[in-house]
Amino acid sequence: MNTQIARCLNTLVAVFCFSGLSLARAQTDEPWTDKQLKDPAVLAAAIADSKAPKPVIFNIGPVQQIKGAVAIGPASAQANLEKLKQQLAKLPKDKEVIIYCGCCPFSRCPNVRPAFELLQKMKFKNAKLLNLPNNLKDDWISKGYPLE
């Protein structure tokens, strides 16, 4: 009898632990992968290099304009998300498209998720999110990267 109780308890503990891991993973999952984060230094170098192929850059937040970016406005607003969709419809699906906001850390940003999910829904194969985990000021401007 004690063996059966021990097995039941072990099973319950295992189920509880695995369900907790799944719940924690679900709460931290983002629509982008690490490979889909564009390093700011790499983008700044591409902008500065006149011979490098240029990605299409969209400013999907209320922040300053990175050199060459198209201003969309905060993607948390449906009208701006529609504006982004119209701009994306003009591009080939294999074009490198980079979005950025930089208003606040990714964990609190209301703009990056809807915009990135739109890129995925529209099946862009080379969609990137500019890796500004803190904000545009700390992760771009303070490093002297190009602005309009």
mmCIF file of N, CA and C in Angstrom:
data_model
loop_
_atom_site.group_PDB
_atom_site.id
_atom_site.type_symbol
_atom_site.label_atom_id
_atom_site.label_comp_id
_atom_site.label_asym_id
_atom_site.label_seq_id
_atom_site.Cartn_x
_atom_site.Cartn_y
_atom_site.Cartn_z
ATOM 1 N N MET A 1 0.826 -1.192 0.000
ATOM 2 C CA MET A 1 0.000 0.000 0.000
ATOM 3 C C MET A 1 0.866 1.249 0.000
ATOM 4 N N ASN A 2 1.925 1.271 0.799
ATOM 5 C CA ASN A 2 2.807 2.433 0.855
ATOM 6 C C ASN A 2 3.479 2.692 -0.488
ATOM 7 N N THR A 3 3.793 1.634 -1.222
ATOM 8 C CA THR A 3 4.414 1.778 -2.538
ATOM 9 C C THR A 3 3.451 2.445 -3.502
ATOM 10 N N GLN A 4 2.168 2.061 -3.454
ATOM 11 C CA GLN A 4 1.169 2.673 -4.337
ATOM 12 C C GLN A 4 0.983 4.153 -4.011
ATOM 13 N N ILE A 5 0.956 4.487 -2.754
ATOM 14 C CA ILE A 5 0.807 5.890 -2.344
ATOM 15 C C ILE A 5 2.029 6.689 -2.819
ATOM 16 N N ALA A 6 3.212 6.123 -2.651
ATOM 17 C CA ALA A 6 4.437 6.803 -3.077
ATOM 18 C C ALA A 6 4.422 7.035 -4.580
ATOM 19 N N ARG A 7 3.978 6.039 -5.363
ATOM 20 C CA ARG A 7 3.899 6.188 -6.822
ATOM 21 C C ARG A 7 2.913 7.284 -7.196
ATOM 22 N N CYS A 8 1.756 7.289 -6.531
ATOM 23 C CA CYS A 8 0.745 8.324 -6.801
ATOM 24 C C CYS A 8 1.281 9.711 -6.486
ATOM 25 N N LEU A 9 1.956 9.830 -5.350
ATOM 26 C CA LEU A 9 2.532 11.120 -4.978
ATOM 27 C C LEU A 9 3.601 11.562 -5.977
ATOM 28 N N ASN A 10 4.452 10.629 -6.387
ATOM 29 C CA ASN A 10 5.481 10.953 -7.379
ATOM 30 C C ASN A 10 4.846 11.395 -8.698
ATOM 31 N N THR A 11 3.807 10.713 -9.096
ATOM 32 C CA THR A 11 3.104 11.074 -10.328
ATOM 33 C C THR A 11 2.483 12.462 -10.210
ATOM 34 N N LEU A 12 1.826 12.729 -9.082
ATOM 35 C CA LEU A 12 1.215 14.047 -8.874
ATOM 36 C C LEU A 12 2.260 15.157 -8.867
ATOM 37 N N VAL A 13 3.379 14.903 -8.222
ATOM 38 C CA VAL A 13 4.456 15.894 -8.188
ATOM 39 C C VAL A 13 4.985 16.145 -9.595
ATOM 40 N N ALA A 14 5.185 15.080 -10.362
ATOM 41 C CA ALA A 14 5.683 15.228 -11.736
ATOM 42 C C ALA A 14 4.699 16.016 -12.598
ATOM 43 N N VAL A 15 3.422 15.685 -12.498
ATOM 44 C CA VAL A 15 2.399 16.399 -13.263
ATOM 45 C C VAL A 15 2.380 17.871 -12.868
ATOM 46 N N PHE A 16 2.435 18.137 -11.593
ATOM 47 C CA PHE A 16 2.430 19.519 -11.100
ATOM 48 C C PHE A 16 3.647 20.285 -11.626
ATOM 49 N N CYS A 17 4.821 19.671 -11.558
ATOM 50 C CA CYS A 17 6.043 20.336 -12.015
ATOM 51 C C CYS A 17 5.998 20.615 -13.507
ATOM 52 N N PHE A 18 5.615 19.624 -14.311
ATOM 53 C CA PHE A 18 5.571 19.821 -15.761
ATOM 54 C C PHE A 18 4.519 20.833 -16.160
ATOM 55 N N SER A 19 3.369 20.829 -15.503
ATOM 56 C CA SER A 19 2.340 21.814 -15.839
ATOM 57 C C SER A 19 2.811 23.211 -15.452
ATOM 58 N N GLY A 20 3.548 23.334 -14.367
ATOM 59 C CA GLY A 20 4.106 24.622 -13.964
ATOM 60 C C GLY A 20 5.136 25.119 -14.962
ATOM 61 N N LEU A 21 5.967 24.220 -15.485
ATOM 62 C CA LEU A 21 6.947 24.606 -16.495
ATOM 63 C C LEU A 21 6.260 25.060 -17.768
ATOM 64 N N SER A 22 5.242 24.362 -18.179
ATOM 65 C CA SER A 22 4.516 24.740 -19.390
ATOM 66 C C SER A 22 3.860 26.097 -19.222
ATOM 67 N N LEU A 23 3.288 26.340 -18.052
ATOM 68 C CA LEU A 23 2.642 27.618 -17.791
ATOM 69 C C LEU A 23 3.675 28.737 -17.804
ATOM 70 N N ALA A 24 4.810 28.516 -17.151
ATOM 71 C CA ALA A 24 5.856 29.544 -17.129
ATOM 72 C C ALA A 24 6.370 29.814 -18.532
ATOM 73 N N ARG A 25 6.553 28.780 -19.343
ATOM 74 C CA ARG A 25 7.030 28.948 -20.709
ATOM 75 C C ARG A 25 6.016 29.717 -21.528
ATOM 76 N N ALA A 26 4.747 29.428 -21.358
ATOM 77 C CA ALA A 26 3.704 30.103 -22.122
ATOM 78 C C ALA A 26 3.653 31.586 -21.788
ATOM 79 N N GLN A 27 3.948 31.947 -20.555
ATOM 80 C CA GLN A 27 3.890 33.346 -20.145
ATOM 81 C C GLN A 27 5.079 34.142 -20.650
ATOM 82 N N THR A 28 6.199 33.502 -20.962
ATOM 83 C CA THR A 28 7.379 34.223 -21.404
ATOM 84 C C THR A 28 7.640 34.076 -22.892
ATOM 85 N N ASP A 29 6.896 33.282 -23.597
ATOM 86 C CA ASP A 29 7.102 33.111 -25.027
ATOM 87 C C ASP A 29 6.822 34.416 -25.758
ATOM 88 N N GLU A 30 7.654 34.718 -26.709
ATOM 89 C CA GLU A 30 7.479 35.880 -27.567
ATOM 90 C C GLU A 30 7.244 35.388 -28.984
ATOM 91 N N PRO A 31 6.653 36.220 -29.845
ATOM 92 C CA PRO A 31 6.419 35.776 -31.222
ATOM 93 C C PRO A 31 7.700 35.716 -32.056
ATOM 94 N N TRP A 32 8.811 36.268 -31.547
ATOM 95 C CA TRP A 32 10.070 36.234 -32.268
ATOM 96 C C TRP A 32 11.035 35.287 -31.571
ATOM 97 N N THR A 33 12.028 34.827 -32.337
ATOM 98 C CA THR A 33 13.096 33.988 -31.792
ATOM 99 C C THR A 33 14.347 34.849 -31.632
ATOM 100 N N ASP A 34 15.345 34.317 -30.965
ATOM 101 C CA ASP A 34 16.615 35.036 -30.824
ATOM 102 C C ASP A 34 17.228 35.332 -32.196
ATOM 103 N N LYS A 35 17.057 34.418 -33.145
ATOM 104 C CA LYS A 35 17.597 34.617 -34.494
ATOM 105 C C LYS A 35 16.890 35.759 -35.229
ATOM 106 N N GLN A 36 15.715 36.104 -34.771
ATOM 107 C CA GLN A 36 14.954 37.171 -35.409
ATOM 108 C C GLN A 36 15.191 38.538 -34.762
ATOM 109 N N LEU A 37 16.111 38.592 -33.811
ATOM 110 C CA LEU A 37 16.499 39.868 -33.216
ATOM 111 C C LEU A 37 17.699 40.416 -33.987
ATOM 112 N N LYS A 38 17.587 41.636 -34.455
ATOM 113 C CA LYS A 38 18.666 42.278 -35.206
ATOM 114 C C LYS A 38 19.517 43.095 -34.248
ATOM 115 N N ASP A 39 20.804 42.834 -34.243
ATOM 116 C CA ASP A 39 21.733 43.556 -33.388
ATOM 117 C C ASP A 39 21.843 45.007 -33.854
ATOM 118 N N PRO A 40 21.699 45.975 -32.958
ATOM 119 C CA PRO A 40 21.788 47.381 -33.360
ATOM 120 C C PRO A 40 23.101 47.747 -34.055
ATOM 121 N N ALA A 41 24.221 47.215 -33.591
ATOM 122 C CA ALA A 41 25.510 47.524 -34.216
ATOM 123 C C ALA A 41 25.550 47.044 -35.667
ATOM 124 N N VAL A 42 24.957 45.892 -35.928
ATOM 125 C CA VAL A 42 24.933 45.347 -37.285
ATOM 126 C C VAL A 42 24.067 46.224 -38.189
ATOM 127 N N LEU A 43 22.901 46.641 -37.687
ATOM 128 C CA LEU A 43 22.041 47.518 -38.492
ATOM 129 C C LEU A 43 22.710 48.863 -38.715
ATOM 130 N N ALA A 44 23.314 49.441 -37.692
ATOM 131 C CA ALA A 44 23.989 50.731 -37.838
ATOM 132 C C ALA A 44 25.101 50.647 -38.883
ATOM 133 N N ALA A 45 25.849 49.550 -38.898
ATOM 134 C CA ALA A 45 26.912 49.365 -39.885
ATOM 135 C C ALA A 45 26.332 49.250 -41.297
ATOM 136 N N ALA A 46 25.225 48.549 -41.436
ATOM 137 C CA ALA A 46 24.588 48.410 -42.753
ATOM 138 C C ALA A 46 24.070 49.756 -43.257
ATOM 139 N N ILE A 47 23.533 50.562 -42.346
ATOM 140 C CA ILE A 47 23.040 51.892 -42.728
ATOM 141 C C ILE A 47 24.207 52.758 -43.199
ATOM 142 N N ALA A 48 25.347 52.665 -42.515
ATOM 143 C CA ALA A 48 26.512 53.490 -42.837
ATOM 144 C C ALA A 48 27.237 53.030 -44.099
ATOM 145 N N ASP A 49 27.124 51.752 -44.447
ATOM 146 C CA ASP A 49 27.822 51.194 -45.606
ATOM 147 C C ASP A 49 27.012 51.436 -46.870
ATOM 148 N N SER A 50 27.537 52.301 -47.736
ATOM 149 C CA SER A 50 26.798 52.663 -48.949
ATOM 150 C C SER A 50 26.644 51.492 -49.920
ATOM 151 N N LYS A 51 27.481 50.470 -49.778
ATOM 152 C CA LYS A 51 27.421 49.320 -50.694
ATOM 153 C C LYS A 51 26.597 48.159 -50.149
ATOM 154 N N ALA A 52 26.273 48.187 -48.871
ATOM 155 C CA ALA A 52 25.531 47.083 -48.249
ATOM 156 C C ALA A 52 24.067 47.125 -48.677
ATOM 157 N N PRO A 53 23.470 45.947 -48.883
ATOM 158 C CA PRO A 53 22.025 45.935 -49.172
ATOM 159 C C PRO A 53 21.259 46.484 -47.969
ATOM 160 N N LYS A 54 20.272 47.280 -48.242
ATOM 161 C CA LYS A 54 19.521 47.940 -47.173
ATOM 162 C C LYS A 54 18.226 47.183 -46.865
ATOM 163 N N PRO A 55 18.012 46.916 -45.590
ATOM 164 C CA PRO A 55 16.715 46.352 -45.207
ATOM 165 C C PRO A 55 15.675 47.467 -45.221
ATOM 166 N N VAL A 56 14.427 47.092 -45.152
ATOM 167 C CA VAL A 56 13.362 48.060 -44.965
ATOM 168 C C VAL A 56 13.130 48.146 -43.461
ATOM 169 N N ILE A 57 13.161 49.359 -42.940
ATOM 170 C CA ILE A 57 13.042 49.579 -41.495
ATOM 171 C C ILE A 57 11.763 50.350 -41.226
ATOM 172 N N PHE A 58 10.970 49.853 -40.281
ATOM 173 C CA PHE A 58 9.731 50.526 -39.892
ATOM 174 C C PHE A 58 9.796 50.930 -38.426
ATOM 175 N N ASN A 59 9.514 52.198 -38.170
ATOM 176 C CA ASN A 59 9.388 52.712 -36.812
ATOM 177 C C ASN A 59 7.931 52.508 -36.406
ATOM 178 N N ILE A 60 7.696 51.541 -35.538
ATOM 179 C CA ILE A 60 6.325 51.195 -35.150
ATOM 180 C C ILE A 60 6.021 51.672 -33.729
ATOM 181 N N GLY A 61 6.716 52.747 -33.331
ATOM 182 C CA GLY A 61 6.515 53.309 -31.998
ATOM 183 C C GLY A 61 6.486 54.817 -32.018
ATOM 184 N N PRO A 62 6.447 55.428 -30.832
ATOM 185 C CA PRO A 62 6.402 56.886 -30.712
ATOM 186 C C PRO A 62 7.780 57.498 -30.471
ATOM 187 N N VAL A 63 8.823 56.917 -31.038
ATOM 188 C CA VAL A 63 10.196 57.317 -30.730
ATOM 189 C C VAL A 63 10.852 58.002 -31.927
ATOM 190 N N GLN A 64 12.083 58.466 -31.708
ATOM 191 C CA GLN A 64 12.832 59.120 -32.773
ATOM 192 C C GLN A 64 13.054 58.179 -33.944
ATOM 193 N N GLN A 65 13.328 58.789 -35.073
ATOM 194 C CA GLN A 65 13.449 58.074 -36.329
ATOM 195 C C GLN A 65 14.891 57.631 -36.577
ATOM 196 N N ILE A 66 15.099 56.335 -36.722
ATOM 197 C CA ILE A 66 16.388 55.808 -37.166
ATOM 198 C C ILE A 66 16.542 56.182 -38.636
ATOM 199 N N LYS A 67 17.764 56.482 -39.024
ATOM 200 C CA LYS A 67 18.038 56.895 -40.403
ATOM 201 C C LYS A 67 17.504 55.862 -41.394
ATOM 202 N N GLY A 68 16.684 56.331 -42.322
ATOM 203 C CA GLY A 68 16.136 55.472 -43.364
ATOM 204 C C GLY A 68 14.856 54.744 -43.003
ATOM 205 N N ALA A 69 14.395 54.888 -41.774
ATOM 206 C CA ALA A 69 13.176 54.178 -41.347
ATOM 207 C C ALA A 69 11.926 54.880 -41.868
ATOM 208 N N VAL A 70 10.890 54.085 -42.039
ATOM 209 C CA VAL A 70 9.576 54.589 -42.418
ATOM 210 C C VAL A 70 8.755 54.736 -41.147
ATOM 211 N N ALA A 71 8.226 55.926 -40.917
ATOM 212 C CA ALA A 71 7.421 56.183 -39.716
ATOM 213 C C ALA A 71 6.016 55.616 -39.905
ATOM 214 N N ILE A 72 5.628 54.730 -39.010
ATOM 215 C CA ILE A 72 4.294 54.135 -39.034
ATOM 216 C C ILE A 72 3.441 54.684 -37.902
ATOM 217 N N GLY A 73 4.051 54.873 -36.747
ATOM 218 C CA GLY A 73 3.307 55.252 -35.548
ATOM 219 C C GLY A 73 3.094 54.023 -34.692
ATOM 220 N N PRO A 74 2.653 54.209 -33.449
ATOM 221 C CA PRO A 74 2.503 53.085 -32.524
ATOM 222 C C PRO A 74 1.597 51.973 -33.080
ATOM 223 N N ALA A 75 2.162 50.781 -33.198
ATOM 224 C CA ALA A 75 1.436 49.639 -33.767
ATOM 225 C C ALA A 75 0.358 49.105 -32.842
ATOM 226 N N SER A 76 0.271 49.635 -31.642
ATOM 227 C CA SER A 76 -0.817 49.232 -30.749
ATOM 228 C C SER A 76 -2.144 49.838 -31.207
ATOM 229 N N ALA A 77 -2.074 50.861 -32.045
ATOM 230 C CA ALA A 77 -3.279 51.476 -32.622
ATOM 231 C C ALA A 77 -3.629 50.754 -33.917
ATOM 232 N N GLN A 78 -4.862 50.343 -34.052
ATOM 233 C CA GLN A 78 -5.297 49.568 -35.211
ATOM 234 C C GLN A 78 -5.038 50.316 -36.519
ATOM 235 N N ALA A 79 -5.236 51.620 -36.541
ATOM 236 C CA ALA A 79 -5.012 52.396 -37.772
ATOM 237 C C ALA A 79 -3.550 52.325 -38.205
ATOM 238 N N ASN A 80 -2.631 52.366 -37.246
ATOM 239 C CA ASN A 80 -1.210 52.276 -37.582
ATOM 240 C C ASN A 80 -0.824 50.862 -38.002
ATOM 241 N N LEU A 81 -1.430 49.878 -37.389
ATOM 242 C CA LEU A 81 -1.176 48.495 -37.792
ATOM 243 C C LEU A 81 -1.658 48.280 -39.231
ATOM 244 N N GLU A 82 -2.771 48.890 -39.579
ATOM 245 C CA GLU A 82 -3.277 48.812 -40.957
ATOM 246 C C GLU A 82 -2.324 49.531 -41.917
ATOM 247 N N LYS A 83 -1.787 50.649 -41.481
ATOM 248 C CA LYS A 83 -0.806 51.397 -42.280
ATOM 249 C C LYS A 83 0.430 50.528 -42.535
ATOM 250 N N LEU A 84 0.898 49.819 -41.499
ATOM 251 C CA LEU A 84 2.030 48.908 -41.653
ATOM 252 C C LEU A 84 1.683 47.799 -42.641
ATOM 253 N N LYS A 85 0.501 47.262 -42.521
ATOM 254 C CA LYS A 85 0.066 46.189 -43.424
ATOM 255 C C LYS A 85 0.088 46.661 -44.876
ATOM 256 N N GLN A 86 -0.360 47.872 -45.130
ATOM 257 C CA GLN A 86 -0.356 48.419 -46.484
ATOM 258 C C GLN A 86 1.065 48.590 -47.010
ATOM 259 N N GLN A 87 1.966 49.033 -46.151
ATOM 260 C CA GLN A 87 3.365 49.177 -46.563
ATOM 261 C C GLN A 87 4.002 47.817 -46.840
ATOM 262 N N LEU A 88 3.717 46.844 -45.996
ATOM 263 C CA LEU A 88 4.279 45.504 -46.166
ATOM 264 C C LEU A 88 3.772 44.836 -47.442
ATOM 265 N N ALA A 89 2.542 45.119 -47.819
ATOM 266 C CA ALA A 89 1.952 44.506 -49.015
ATOM 267 C C ALA A 89 2.727 44.863 -50.288
ATOM 268 N N LYS A 90 3.498 45.932 -50.244
ATOM 269 C CA LYS A 90 4.274 46.381 -51.401
ATOM 270 C C LYS A 90 5.618 45.664 -51.524
ATOM 271 N N LEU A 91 5.989 44.881 -50.510
ATOM 272 C CA LEU A 91 7.333 44.293 -50.449
ATOM 273 C C LEU A 91 7.337 42.812 -50.781
ATOM 274 N N PRO A 92 8.448 42.317 -51.349
ATOM 275 C CA PRO A 92 8.585 40.869 -51.539
ATOM 276 C C PRO A 92 8.715 40.171 -50.187
ATOM 277 N N LYS A 93 8.211 38.965 -50.098
ATOM 278 C CA LYS A 93 8.178 38.222 -48.822
ATOM 279 C C LYS A 93 9.567 37.834 -48.316
ATOM 280 N N ASP A 94 10.582 37.866 -49.186
ATOM 281 C CA ASP A 94 11.926 37.513 -48.734
ATOM 282 C C ASP A 94 12.788 38.732 -48.405
ATOM 283 N N LYS A 95 12.237 39.925 -48.508
ATOM 284 C CA LYS A 95 12.958 41.154 -48.175
ATOM 285 C C LYS A 95 13.217 41.200 -46.667
ATOM 286 N N GLU A 96 14.413 41.661 -46.285
ATOM 287 C CA GLU A 96 14.666 41.836 -44.853
ATOM 288 C C GLU A 96 13.878 43.047 -44.376
ATOM 289 N N VAL A 97 12.997 42.801 -43.421
ATOM 290 C CA VAL A 97 12.153 43.843 -42.844
ATOM 291 C C VAL A 97 12.471 43.908 -41.358
ATOM 292 N N ILE A 98 12.813 45.111 -40.897
ATOM 293 C CA ILE A 98 13.154 45.309 -39.494
ATOM 294 C C ILE A 98 12.153 46.286 -38.898
ATOM 295 N N ILE A 99 11.575 45.890 -37.780
ATOM 296 C CA ILE A 99 10.689 46.798 -37.052
ATOM 297 C C ILE A 99 11.366 47.180 -35.742
ATOM 298 N N TYR A 100 11.019 48.362 -35.251
ATOM 299 C CA TYR A 100 11.514 48.760 -33.941
ATOM 300 C C TYR A 100 10.533 49.718 -33.297
ATOM 301 N N CYS A 101 10.559 49.721 -31.983
ATOM 302 C CA CYS A 101 9.806 50.697 -31.213
ATOM 303 C C CYS A 101 10.781 51.431 -30.310
ATOM 304 N N GLY A 102 11.209 50.821 -29.222
ATOM 305 C CA GLY A 102 12.179 51.458 -28.348
ATOM 306 C C GLY A 102 11.589 52.421 -27.339
ATOM 307 N N CYS A 103 10.267 52.380 -27.145
ATOM 308 C CA CYS A 103 9.645 53.274 -26.156
ATOM 309 C C CYS A 103 9.931 52.817 -24.734
ATOM 310 N N CYS A 104 10.115 51.506 -24.572
ATOM 311 C CA CYS A 104 10.296 50.928 -23.245
ATOM 312 C C CYS A 104 10.821 49.502 -23.418
ATOM 313 N N PRO A 105 11.142 48.806 -22.334
ATOM 314 C CA PRO A 105 11.604 47.416 -22.470
ATOM 315 C C PRO A 105 10.578 46.537 -23.198
ATOM 316 N N PHE A 106 11.075 45.551 -23.924
ATOM 317 C CA PHE A 106 10.201 44.633 -24.673
ATOM 318 C C PHE A 106 9.067 44.095 -23.811
ATOM 319 N N SER A 107 9.367 43.778 -22.558
ATOM 320 C CA SER A 107 8.363 43.154 -21.694
ATOM 321 C C SER A 107 7.135 44.037 -21.492
ATOM 322 N N ARG A 108 7.276 45.353 -21.649
ATOM 323 C CA ARG A 108 6.146 46.266 -21.443
ATOM 324 C C ARG A 108 5.668 46.931 -22.736
ATOM 325 N N CYS A 109 6.369 46.715 -23.832
ATOM 326 C CA CYS A 109 6.070 47.444 -25.067
ATOM 327 C C CYS A 109 4.749 46.978 -25.687
ATOM 328 N N PRO A 110 3.825 47.900 -25.922
ATOM 329 C CA PRO A 110 2.544 47.536 -26.525
ATOM 330 C C PRO A 110 2.584 47.457 -28.051
ATOM 331 N N ASN A 111 3.735 47.775 -28.650
ATOM 332 C CA ASN A 111 3.800 47.911 -30.104
ATOM 333 C C ASN A 111 4.508 46.775 -30.836
ATOM 334 N N VAL A 112 5.514 46.176 -30.215
ATOM 335 C CA VAL A 112 6.325 45.202 -30.947
ATOM 336 C C VAL A 112 5.582 43.901 -31.253
ATOM 337 N N ARG A 113 4.770 43.422 -30.337
ATOM 338 C CA ARG A 113 4.084 42.145 -30.566
ATOM 339 C C ARG A 113 3.067 42.216 -31.705
ATOM 340 N N PRO A 114 2.156 43.199 -31.716
ATOM 341 C CA PRO A 114 1.201 43.216 -32.833
ATOM 342 C C PRO A 114 1.891 43.390 -34.187
ATOM 343 N N ALA A 115 2.940 44.199 -34.235
ATOM 344 C CA ALA A 115 3.646 44.412 -35.502
ATOM 345 C C ALA A 115 4.382 43.153 -35.935
ATOM 346 N N PHE A 116 5.058 42.485 -34.992
ATOM 347 C CA PHE A 116 5.792 41.274 -35.365
ATOM 348 C C PHE A 116 4.834 40.150 -35.759
ATOM 349 N N GLU A 117 3.732 40.046 -35.055
ATOM 350 C CA GLU A 117 2.734 39.029 -35.407
ATOM 351 C C GLU A 117 2.159 39.286 -36.795
ATOM 352 N N LEU A 118 2.015 40.541 -37.178
ATOM 353 C CA LEU A 118 1.555 40.871 -38.533
ATOM 354 C C LEU A 118 2.574 40.409 -39.574
ATOM 355 N N LEU A 119 3.852 40.635 -39.309
ATOM 356 C CA LEU A 119 4.894 40.159 -40.225
ATOM 357 C C LEU A 119 4.803 38.644 -40.410
ATOM 358 N N GLN A 120 4.593 37.938 -39.328
ATOM 359 C CA GLN A 120 4.474 36.479 -39.414
ATOM 360 C C GLN A 120 3.214 36.073 -40.172
ATOM 361 N N LYS A 121 2.121 36.734 -39.875
ATOM 362 C CA LYS A 121 0.854 36.421 -40.537
ATOM 363 C C LYS A 121 0.957 36.655 -42.043
ATOM 364 N N MET A 122 1.715 37.681 -42.423
ATOM 365 C CA MET A 122 1.889 37.994 -43.839
ATOM 366 C C MET A 122 3.008 37.171 -44.472
ATOM 367 N N LYS A 123 3.601 36.266 -43.696
ATOM 368 C CA LYS A 123 4.584 35.289 -44.159
ATOM 369 C C LYS A 123 5.899 35.892 -44.661
ATOM 370 N N PHE A 124 6.383 36.915 -43.957
ATOM 371 C CA PHE A 124 7.698 37.458 -44.281
ATOM 372 C C PHE A 124 8.757 36.509 -43.749
ATOM 373 N N LYS A 125 9.669 36.100 -44.637
ATOM 374 C CA LYS A 125 10.662 35.089 -44.298
ATOM 375 C C LYS A 125 11.886 35.670 -43.599
ATOM 376 N N ASN A 126 12.092 36.970 -43.724
ATOM 377 C CA ASN A 126 13.278 37.601 -43.154
ATOM 378 C C ASN A 126 12.868 38.771 -42.257
ATOM 379 N N ALA A 127 11.891 38.510 -41.405
ATOM 380 C CA ALA A 127 11.383 39.527 -40.476
ATOM 381 C C ALA A 127 12.292 39.599 -39.261
ATOM 382 N N LYS A 128 12.603 40.825 -38.839
ATOM 383 C CA LYS A 128 13.476 41.032 -37.685
ATOM 384 C C LYS A 128 12.880 42.097 -36.770
ATOM 385 N N LEU A 129 13.207 41.969 -35.506
ATOM 386 C CA LEU A 129 12.900 42.981 -34.510
ATOM 387 C C LEU A 129 14.235 43.545 -34.057
ATOM 388 N N LEU A 130 14.396 44.867 -34.168
ATOM 389 C CA LEU A 130 15.636 45.474 -33.718
ATOM 390 C C LEU A 130 15.760 45.245 -32.220
ATOM 391 N N ASN A 131 16.893 44.707 -31.824
ATOM 392 C CA ASN A 131 17.088 44.311 -30.429
ATOM 393 C C ASN A 131 17.368 45.543 -29.564
ATOM 394 N N LEU A 132 16.292 46.164 -29.120
ATOM 395 C CA LEU A 132 16.342 47.305 -28.212
ATOM 396 C C LEU A 132 15.659 46.880 -26.912
ATOM 397 N N PRO A 133 16.297 46.021 -26.130
ATOM 398 C CA PRO A 133 15.615 45.460 -24.960
ATOM 399 C C PRO A 133 15.255 46.488 -23.889
ATOM 400 N N ASN A 134 15.973 47.611 -23.846
ATOM 401 C CA ASN A 134 15.674 48.641 -22.843
ATOM 402 C C ASN A 134 14.831 49.754 -23.455
ATOM 403 N N ASN A 135 15.427 50.486 -24.381
ATOM 404 C CA ASN A 135 14.735 51.553 -25.102
ATOM 405 C C ASN A 135 15.662 52.102 -26.175
ATOM 406 N N LEU A 136 15.139 52.946 -27.036
ATOM 407 C CA LEU A 136 15.924 53.496 -28.135
ATOM 408 C C LEU A 136 17.078 54.358 -27.612
ATOM 409 N N LYS A 137 16.829 55.119 -26.566
ATOM 410 C CA LYS A 137 17.862 56.006 -26.027
ATOM 411 C C LYS A 137 19.082 55.204 -25.557
ATOM 412 N N ASP A 138 18.848 54.180 -24.749
ATOM 413 C CA ASP A 138 19.952 53.386 -24.192
ATOM 414 C C ASP A 138 20.625 52.496 -25.231
ATOM 415 N N ASP A 139 19.830 51.888 -26.094
ATOM 416 C CA ASP A 139 20.341 50.840 -26.975
ATOM 417 C C ASP A 139 20.711 51.326 -28.376
ATOM 418 N N TRP A 140 20.420 52.590 -28.716
ATOM 419 C CA TRP A 140 20.740 53.108 -30.049
ATOM 420 C C TRP A 140 21.362 54.503 -29.964
ATOM 421 N N ILE A 141 20.626 55.439 -29.423
ATOM 422 C CA ILE A 141 21.064 56.842 -29.420
ATOM 423 C C ILE A 141 22.360 57.028 -28.628
ATOM 424 N N SER A 142 22.449 56.432 -27.439
ATOM 425 C CA SER A 142 23.638 56.602 -26.593
ATOM 426 C C SER A 142 24.897 56.017 -27.225
ATOM 427 N N LYS A 143 24.720 55.155 -28.203
ATOM 428 C CA LYS A 143 25.863 54.546 -28.885
ATOM 429 C C LYS A 143 26.271 55.334 -30.132
ATOM 430 N N GLY A 144 25.549 56.411 -30.406
ATOM 431 C CA GLY A 144 25.887 57.258 -31.546
ATOM 432 C C GLY A 144 25.449 56.700 -32.889
ATOM 433 N N TYR A 145 24.499 55.770 -32.879
ATOM 434 C CA TYR A 145 24.011 55.200 -34.139
ATOM 435 C C TYR A 145 23.150 56.225 -34.872
ATOM 436 N N PRO A 146 23.019 56.091 -36.205
ATOM 437 C CA PRO A 146 22.406 57.159 -37.007
ATOM 438 C C PRO A 146 20.891 57.346 -36.820
ATOM 439 N N LEU A 147 20.537 58.615 -36.699
ATOM 440 C CA LEU A 147 19.141 59.042 -36.632
ATOM 441 C C LEU A 147 18.864 59.972 -37.807
ATOM 442 N N GLU A 148 17.613 60.187 -38.101
ATOM 443 C CA GLU A 148 17.242 61.163 -39.131
ATOM 444 C C GLU A 148 17.553 62.545 -38.627
#
